Amino acid sequence: MKGEYKDDRFYIEKINQLRKEKRAIILAHNYQRGEVQDIADLTGDSLELSRKAAKTDAEVIVFCGVNFMAESAAILSPGKVVLIPVPEAGCPLADMITIKSLKARKLEYPEAAVVCYVNSSAEVKAESDICCTSTNAIQVVNSLKEDKVIFVPDENLGRYVATQTDKNLIFWKGFCPTHYLVVPEDIVKAKEKHPRAKVVVHPECRLDVIMLADEVLSTGGIVKYAKEAAIKEIIVGTEIGLVYRLQKENPTKKFYLATEKLICPNMKLTTLEKVADSLERMEHRIIVPEEVRIKARHSLDRMLEVSS
Ligand code: SF4
């Protein structure tokens, strides 16, 4: 009946049935809603998920995340159908660079290499020399023979990398609007409230926030740190979805979000209902043109060679 209320259990059952029927794997980024993380086959960061999914024999990948992440899955799994439940789920950081503006910057600095953070479109990856993640950005930049590096699109990550390398970095004016909301006062207040806690932040945060942290780690790095470090309390400077995962995996430890502002609205667009609809209708398919895919794959492969 139209407008009838259906609870989570209804959608979970439907998802489970469809996932089997369609031979699908469901991936949830660490910033997804808790209930979406709970039904996923794999939870993690965007590249980790895409790499793992490529190794499975699933025929369909449902990527619960934002557009560029589903594109990465399509780049690494050309033989699989890649779906995103909510096509409007974009990433403002990835949208802060266009292929035209990158080409213009390359003309300004023809001697520079282009390093592109994975939070970018397939087209921008294809136009870059090498990709990087927040885990390996310093290693990737240091591996280049060029002294000058155009670092796109995240200025905060670039500025953090610049504090750890002798390379000459040319920054891009891009930023994650969610991580940008964390200000130094938030960290100071959180530390006052939880004096025994360590502060762990993502490098998409501003440099003045990073400088106040005990550790600067990617989401995967935070997951590992939370599990292995002999500490009981952590102030988390990244999106709220990760706190859900940390608390679930470490029930005896305490995690505090650095500020309640750390919510990415795009990541929260995906719901159980949208995942079920996506599987039922086999929507919305992500297709990366083959020419772009091959070049983008090359930038990713080059990064994997450096970091493995
Ligand atoms: Fe993009 Fe930031 Fe949201 Fe990640 S948290 S998807 S970088 S806007």
Tab-separated table of C-alpha atoms and ligand atoms in Angstrom:
chain	number	residue	atom	x	y	z
A	1	MET	CA	0.000	0.000	0.000
A	2	LYS	CA	1.297	3.465	-0.931
A	3	GLY	CA	2.810	5.387	2.008
A	4	GLU	CA	2.774	2.322	4.260
A	5	TYR	CA	5.461	2.409	6.965
A	6	LYS	CA	8.058	-0.313	6.702
A	7	ASP	CA	10.615	-0.840	9.436
A	8	ASP	CA	14.327	-1.652	9.144
A	9	ARG	CA	13.679	-5.411	9.396
A	10	PHE	CA	11.567	-5.304	6.249
A	11	TYR	CA	14.390	-3.699	4.259
A	12	ILE	CA	17.085	-5.907	5.798
A	13	GLU	CA	15.204	-9.030	4.709
A	14	LYS	CA	14.649	-7.618	1.252
A	15	ILE	CA	18.332	-6.663	0.926
A	16	ASN	CA	19.462	-10.107	2.069
A	17	GLN	CA	17.211	-11.843	-0.435
A	18	LEU	CA	18.199	-9.576	-3.340
A	19	ARG	CA	21.900	-9.698	-2.510
A	20	LYS	CA	21.800	-13.492	-2.946
A	21	GLU	CA	19.655	-13.412	-6.075
A	22	LYS	CA	21.825	-10.826	-7.824
A	23	ARG	CA	25.164	-12.182	-6.572
A	24	ALA	CA	25.883	-8.753	-5.138
A	25	ILE	CA	28.334	-7.452	-2.585
A	26	ILE	CA	27.426	-4.415	-0.484
A	27	LEU	CA	30.183	-1.995	0.467
A	28	ALA	CA	29.735	0.692	3.121
A	29	HIS	CA	32.161	3.525	3.631
A	30	ASN	CA	33.170	4.239	7.253
A	31	TYR	CA	31.036	7.417	7.202
A	32	GLN	CA	27.758	5.657	6.359
A	33	ARG	CA	24.812	5.446	8.762
A	34	GLY	CA	25.196	2.724	11.390
A	35	GLU	CA	22.341	0.607	10.022
A	36	VAL	CA	23.877	0.693	6.537
A	37	GLN	CA	27.278	-0.338	7.921
A	38	ASP	CA	25.540	-3.201	9.723
A	39	ILE	CA	24.084	-4.767	6.539
A	40	ALA	CA	27.260	-4.321	4.478
A	41	ASP	CA	29.513	-7.213	3.492
A	42	LEU	CA	32.509	-4.924	3.919
A	43	THR	CA	33.071	-1.621	5.719
A	44	GLY	CA	36.143	0.516	5.206
A	45	ASP	CA	37.668	3.411	3.299
A	46	SER	CA	36.957	3.940	-0.372
A	47	LEU	CA	40.030	2.393	-1.970
A	48	GLU	CA	40.262	-0.483	0.494
A	49	LEU	CA	36.638	-1.395	-0.310
A	50	SER	CA	37.107	-1.133	-4.069
A	51	ARG	CA	40.250	-3.266	-3.977
A	52	LYS	CA	38.656	-5.951	-1.827
A	53	ALA	CA	35.489	-6.041	-3.934
A	54	ALA	CA	37.546	-6.475	-7.113
A	55	LYS	CA	38.947	-9.700	-5.685
A	56	THR	CA	35.529	-11.262	-5.030
A	57	ASP	CA	33.427	-13.221	-7.522
A	58	ALA	CA	30.399	-10.970	-6.949
A	59	GLU	CA	28.742	-9.826	-10.162
A	60	VAL	CA	27.297	-6.645	-8.706
A	61	ILE	CA	28.841	-4.067	-6.350
A	62	VAL	CA	26.500	-1.774	-4.418
A	63	PHE	CA	28.639	1.096	-3.143
A	64	CYS	CA	27.111	2.900	-0.162
A	65	GLY	CA	29.137	6.088	-0.229
A	66	VAL	CA	29.576	9.024	-2.587
A	67	ASN	CA	30.049	9.127	-6.346
A	68	PHE	CA	33.820	9.184	-6.656
A	69	MET	CA	34.016	6.054	-4.477
A	70	ALA	CA	31.683	4.092	-6.744
A	71	GLU	CA	33.766	5.319	-9.686
A	72	SER	CA	36.891	3.887	-8.038
A	73	ALA	CA	35.102	0.536	-7.736
A	74	ALA	CA	34.198	0.715	-11.447
A	75	ILE	CA	37.827	1.562	-12.322
A	76	LEU	CA	39.101	-1.510	-10.485
A	77	SER	CA	36.258	-3.901	-11.453
A	78	PRO	CA	35.468	-3.369	-15.142
A	79	GLY	CA	33.724	-6.750	-15.373
A	80	LYS	CA	31.244	-6.054	-12.576
A	81	VAL	CA	28.091	-3.927	-12.467
A	82	VAL	CA	28.659	-1.050	-10.016
A	83	LEU	CA	25.630	0.625	-8.460
A	84	ILE	CA	25.259	3.639	-6.185
A	85	PRO	CA	21.955	3.750	-4.260
A	86	VAL	CA	21.741	7.573	-4.302
A	87	PRO	CA	23.166	9.190	-7.444
A	88	GLU	CA	22.958	12.668	-5.882
A	89	ALA	CA	25.440	11.627	-3.179
A	90	GLY	CA	28.411	13.660	-4.335
A	91	CYS	CA	31.523	14.921	-2.617
A	92	PRO	CA	31.970	18.713	-2.548
A	93	LEU	CA	35.738	18.260	-2.162
A	94	ALA	CA	35.938	16.125	-5.332
A	95	ASP	CA	33.764	18.706	-7.114
A	96	MET	CA	36.193	21.538	-6.309
A	97	ILE	CA	38.371	20.597	-9.257
A	98	THR	CA	37.458	20.302	-12.923
A	99	ILE	CA	39.447	18.700	-15.658
A	100	LYS	CA	39.693	22.090	-17.429
A	101	SER	CA	41.123	23.873	-14.380
A	102	LEU	CA	43.618	21.039	-13.772
A	103	LYS	CA	44.836	21.190	-17.376
A	104	ALA	CA	45.319	24.951	-17.010
A	105	ARG	CA	47.374	24.486	-13.820
A	106	LYS	CA	49.519	21.858	-15.541
A	107	LEU	CA	50.315	24.389	-18.279
A	108	GLU	CA	51.438	26.884	-15.617
A	109	TYR	CA	53.848	24.338	-14.086
A	110	PRO	CA	54.921	21.977	-16.897
A	111	GLU	CA	57.855	20.707	-14.831
A	112	ALA	CA	55.646	19.570	-11.921
A	113	ALA	CA	54.188	16.127	-11.266
A	114	VAL	CA	50.474	15.925	-10.401
A	115	VAL	CA	49.500	13.983	-7.286
A	116	CYS	CA	45.796	13.457	-6.893
A	117	TYR	CA	44.087	12.467	-3.652
A	118	VAL	CA	41.654	9.587	-4.239
A	119	ASN	CA	38.770	11.888	-3.266
A	120	SER	CA	38.472	13.024	-6.877
A	121	SER	CA	36.598	12.095	-10.047
A	122	ALA	CA	37.813	9.376	-12.429
A	123	GLU	CA	38.577	12.111	-14.987
A	124	VAL	CA	40.836	13.998	-12.584
A	125	LYS	CA	42.597	10.770	-11.625
A	126	ALA	CA	43.128	10.070	-15.324
A	127	GLU	CA	44.702	13.496	-15.843
A	128	SER	CA	47.102	13.024	-12.894
A	129	ASP	CA	50.464	11.269	-12.761
A	130	ILE	CA	49.775	9.342	-9.590
A	131	CYS	CA	47.055	9.020	-6.932
A	132	CYS	CA	47.470	8.999	-3.166
A	133	THR	CA	45.372	8.217	-0.120
A	134	SER	CA	45.489	9.967	3.232
A	135	THR	CA	47.592	7.023	4.461
A	136	ASN	CA	50.286	7.091	1.790
A	137	ALA	CA	50.277	10.744	0.612
A	138	ILE	CA	53.698	11.540	2.154
A	139	GLN	CA	55.247	8.345	0.761
A	140	VAL	CA	53.808	9.010	-2.715
A	141	VAL	CA	55.054	12.616	-2.818
A	142	ASN	CA	58.526	11.569	-1.620
A	143	SER	CA	58.712	8.826	-4.262
A	144	LEU	CA	58.588	11.294	-7.169
A	145	LYS	CA	61.658	12.354	-9.096
A	146	GLU	CA	60.183	15.827	-9.698
A	147	ASP	CA	60.858	18.450	-7.054
A	148	LYS	CA	57.679	20.395	-7.805
A	149	VAL	CA	54.328	18.734	-7.138
A	150	ILE	CA	50.836	19.984	-7.931
A	151	PHE	CA	48.774	18.452	-5.115
A	152	VAL	CA	45.021	18.212	-5.795
A	153	PRO	CA	42.287	18.688	-4.709
A	154	ASP	CA	42.599	18.863	-0.892
A	155	GLU	CA	44.619	21.831	0.334
A	156	ASN	CA	44.561	20.702	3.977
A	157	LEU	CA	46.019	17.286	3.201
A	158	GLY	CA	48.554	18.994	0.923
A	159	ARG	CA	49.603	21.422	3.646
A	160	TYR	CA	49.990	18.562	6.100
A	161	VAL	CA	52.132	16.619	3.598
A	162	ALA	CA	54.242	19.767	3.081
A	163	THR	CA	55.184	19.696	6.779
A	164	GLN	CA	56.642	16.194	6.269
A	165	THR	CA	58.541	16.539	2.963
A	166	ASP	CA	61.226	18.668	1.285
A	167	LYS	CA	59.292	18.708	-2.000
A	168	ASN	CA	57.899	21.961	-3.305
A	169	LEU	CA	54.104	21.595	-3.209
A	170	ILE	CA	51.662	23.685	-5.208
A	171	PHE	CA	48.326	23.540	-3.435
A	172	TRP	CA	44.787	23.465	-4.796
A	173	LYS	CA	42.047	25.498	-3.116
A	174	GLY	CA	39.885	22.486	-2.304
A	175	PHE	CA	38.666	21.324	1.085
A	176	CYS	CA	36.214	18.955	2.715
A	177	PRO	CA	33.392	21.169	4.066
A	178	THR	CA	32.731	18.671	6.876
A	179	HIS	CA	36.286	18.398	8.223
A	180	TYR	CA	36.773	22.133	7.700
A	181	LEU	CA	34.162	22.779	10.392
A	182	VAL	CA	36.486	21.531	13.146
A	183	VAL	CA	38.311	24.492	14.686
A	184	PRO	CA	41.133	24.497	17.281
A	185	GLU	CA	38.712	25.600	20.042
A	186	ASP	CA	36.737	22.367	19.518
A	187	ILE	CA	39.843	20.314	20.255
A	188	VAL	CA	40.771	22.441	23.259
A	189	LYS	CA	37.253	22.057	24.699
A	190	ALA	CA	37.153	18.303	24.027
A	191	LYS	CA	40.518	17.873	25.759
A	192	GLU	CA	39.288	19.822	28.795
A	193	LYS	CA	36.204	17.620	28.962
A	194	HIS	CA	38.132	14.350	28.476
A	195	PRO	CA	41.634	14.949	29.870
A	196	ARG	CA	42.686	11.284	29.647
A	197	ALA	CA	41.746	10.902	25.979
A	198	LYS	CA	44.143	10.994	23.024
A	199	VAL	CA	43.196	13.240	20.106
A	200	VAL	CA	43.224	11.537	16.713
A	201	VAL	CA	42.300	13.558	13.625
A	202	HIS	CA	41.989	12.988	9.887
A	203	PRO	CA	44.411	14.958	7.668
A	204	GLU	CA	41.467	16.581	5.863
A	205	CYS	CA	41.192	18.761	8.989
A	206	ARG	CA	42.772	22.234	8.970
A	207	LEU	CA	46.452	22.429	9.795
A	208	ASP	CA	45.824	24.418	13.005
A	209	VAL	CA	43.621	21.522	14.185
A	210	ILE	CA	46.151	18.891	13.077
A	211	MET	CA	48.827	20.656	15.140
A	212	LEU	CA	46.795	20.025	18.318
A	213	ALA	CA	46.349	16.292	17.690
A	214	ASP	CA	48.285	13.375	19.172
A	215	GLU	CA	47.910	11.374	15.946
A	216	VAL	CA	47.011	12.250	12.334
A	217	LEU	CA	45.535	9.178	10.663
A	218	SER	CA	43.288	8.025	7.817
A	219	THR	CA	40.017	6.312	8.738
A	220	GLY	CA	41.706	2.919	8.298
A	221	GLY	CA	44.573	4.143	10.470
A	222	ILE	CA	42.163	5.278	13.190
A	223	VAL	CA	40.422	1.867	13.165
A	224	LYS	CA	43.794	0.133	13.671
A	225	TYR	CA	44.974	2.621	16.300
A	226	ALA	CA	41.748	2.264	18.289
A	227	LYS	CA	42.146	-1.499	18.337
A	228	GLU	CA	45.860	-1.703	19.086
A	229	ALA	CA	46.776	1.311	21.245
A	230	ALA	CA	46.736	0.744	24.987
A	231	ILE	CA	44.438	3.668	25.630
A	232	LYS	CA	40.844	3.699	26.748
A	233	GLU	CA	39.546	7.031	25.454
A	234	ILE	CA	39.884	8.727	22.077
A	235	ILE	CA	38.662	12.098	20.806
A	236	VAL	CA	37.905	11.481	17.132
A	237	GLY	CA	38.417	14.251	14.578
A	238	THR	CA	36.601	12.788	11.609
A	239	GLU	CA	33.056	12.066	10.435
A	240	ILE	CA	30.571	10.685	12.990
A	241	GLY	CA	30.023	7.405	11.059
A	242	LEU	CA	33.497	6.233	12.031
A	243	VAL	CA	32.682	6.655	15.724
A	244	TYR	CA	29.826	4.178	15.255
A	245	ARG	CA	32.259	1.588	13.859
A	246	LEU	CA	34.922	2.280	16.514
A	247	GLN	CA	32.432	1.875	19.354
A	248	LYS	CA	31.009	-1.318	17.855
A	249	GLU	CA	34.451	-2.891	17.428
A	250	ASN	CA	35.864	-1.678	20.773
A	251	PRO	CA	33.001	-1.862	23.280
A	252	THR	CA	35.269	-1.416	26.321
A	253	LYS	CA	36.773	1.839	25.032
A	254	LYS	CA	35.237	5.310	24.831
A	255	PHE	CA	35.125	7.472	21.714
A	256	TYR	CA	34.155	11.135	21.649
A	257	LEU	CA	33.426	13.053	18.467
A	258	ALA	CA	35.636	16.190	18.451
A	259	THR	CA	32.580	18.280	17.569
A	260	GLU	CA	28.973	17.495	16.726
A	261	LYS	CA	29.485	19.392	13.461
A	262	LEU	CA	31.317	16.391	11.991
A	263	ILE	CA	28.452	15.057	9.872
A	264	CYS	CA	28.768	14.702	6.098
A	265	PRO	CA	25.243	15.236	4.690
A	266	ASN	CA	26.113	13.413	1.457
A	267	MET	CA	27.183	10.310	3.320
A	268	LYS	CA	23.881	10.267	5.202
A	269	LEU	CA	21.716	10.195	2.058
A	270	THR	CA	21.984	6.408	1.771
A	271	THR	CA	19.342	4.539	3.769
A	272	LEU	CA	18.325	0.879	3.973
A	273	GLU	CA	15.340	1.646	1.752
A	274	LYS	CA	17.619	3.170	-0.908
A	275	VAL	CA	19.932	0.146	-0.794
A	276	ALA	CA	16.978	-2.236	-1.230
A	277	ASP	CA	15.605	-0.143	-4.129
A	278	SER	CA	19.018	-0.033	-5.751
A	279	LEU	CA	19.303	-3.821	-5.729
A	280	GLU	CA	15.721	-4.382	-6.817
A	281	ARG	CA	15.883	-1.992	-9.786
A	282	MET	CA	19.612	-2.438	-10.460
A	283	GLU	CA	20.047	1.339	-10.233
A	284	HIS	CA	22.043	3.632	-10.427
A	285	ARG	CA	24.765	2.254	-12.591
A	286	ILE	CA	28.187	3.894	-12.597
A	287	ILE	CA	29.940	3.736	-15.938
A	288	VAL	CA	33.417	5.136	-16.438
A	289	PRO	CA	34.355	5.514	-20.126
A	290	GLU	CA	37.056	2.969	-20.980
A	291	GLU	CA	39.615	5.562	-22.095
A	292	VAL	CA	39.274	7.416	-18.771
A	293	ARG	CA	39.191	4.185	-16.797
A	294	ILE	CA	42.496	2.931	-18.206
A	295	LYS	CA	44.307	6.198	-17.457
A	296	ALA	CA	42.788	6.512	-13.979
A	297	ARG	CA	43.724	2.890	-13.291
A	298	HIS	CA	47.289	3.684	-14.264
A	299	SER	CA	47.435	6.517	-11.667
A	300	LEU	CA	46.057	4.156	-9.016
A	301	ASP	CA	48.396	1.305	-9.980
A	302	ARG	CA	51.387	3.629	-9.815
A	303	MET	CA	50.369	4.577	-6.290
A	304	LEU	CA	49.972	0.923	-5.283
A	305	GLU	CA	53.455	0.140	-6.569
A	306	VAL	CA	54.884	2.895	-4.354
A	307	SER	CA	52.903	2.027	-1.255
A	308	SER	CA	52.983	-1.771	-1.316
B	1	SF4	FE1	33.556	14.468	0.652
B	1	SF4	FE2	34.194	15.373	3.083
B	1	SF4	FE3	31.892	14.074	2.739
B	1	SF4	FE4	34.224	12.761	2.604
B	1	SF4	S1	33.360	13.769	4.411
B	1	SF4	S2	32.491	12.579	1.190
B	1	SF4	S3	35.562	14.337	1.674
B	1	SF4	S4	32.462	16.039	1.809
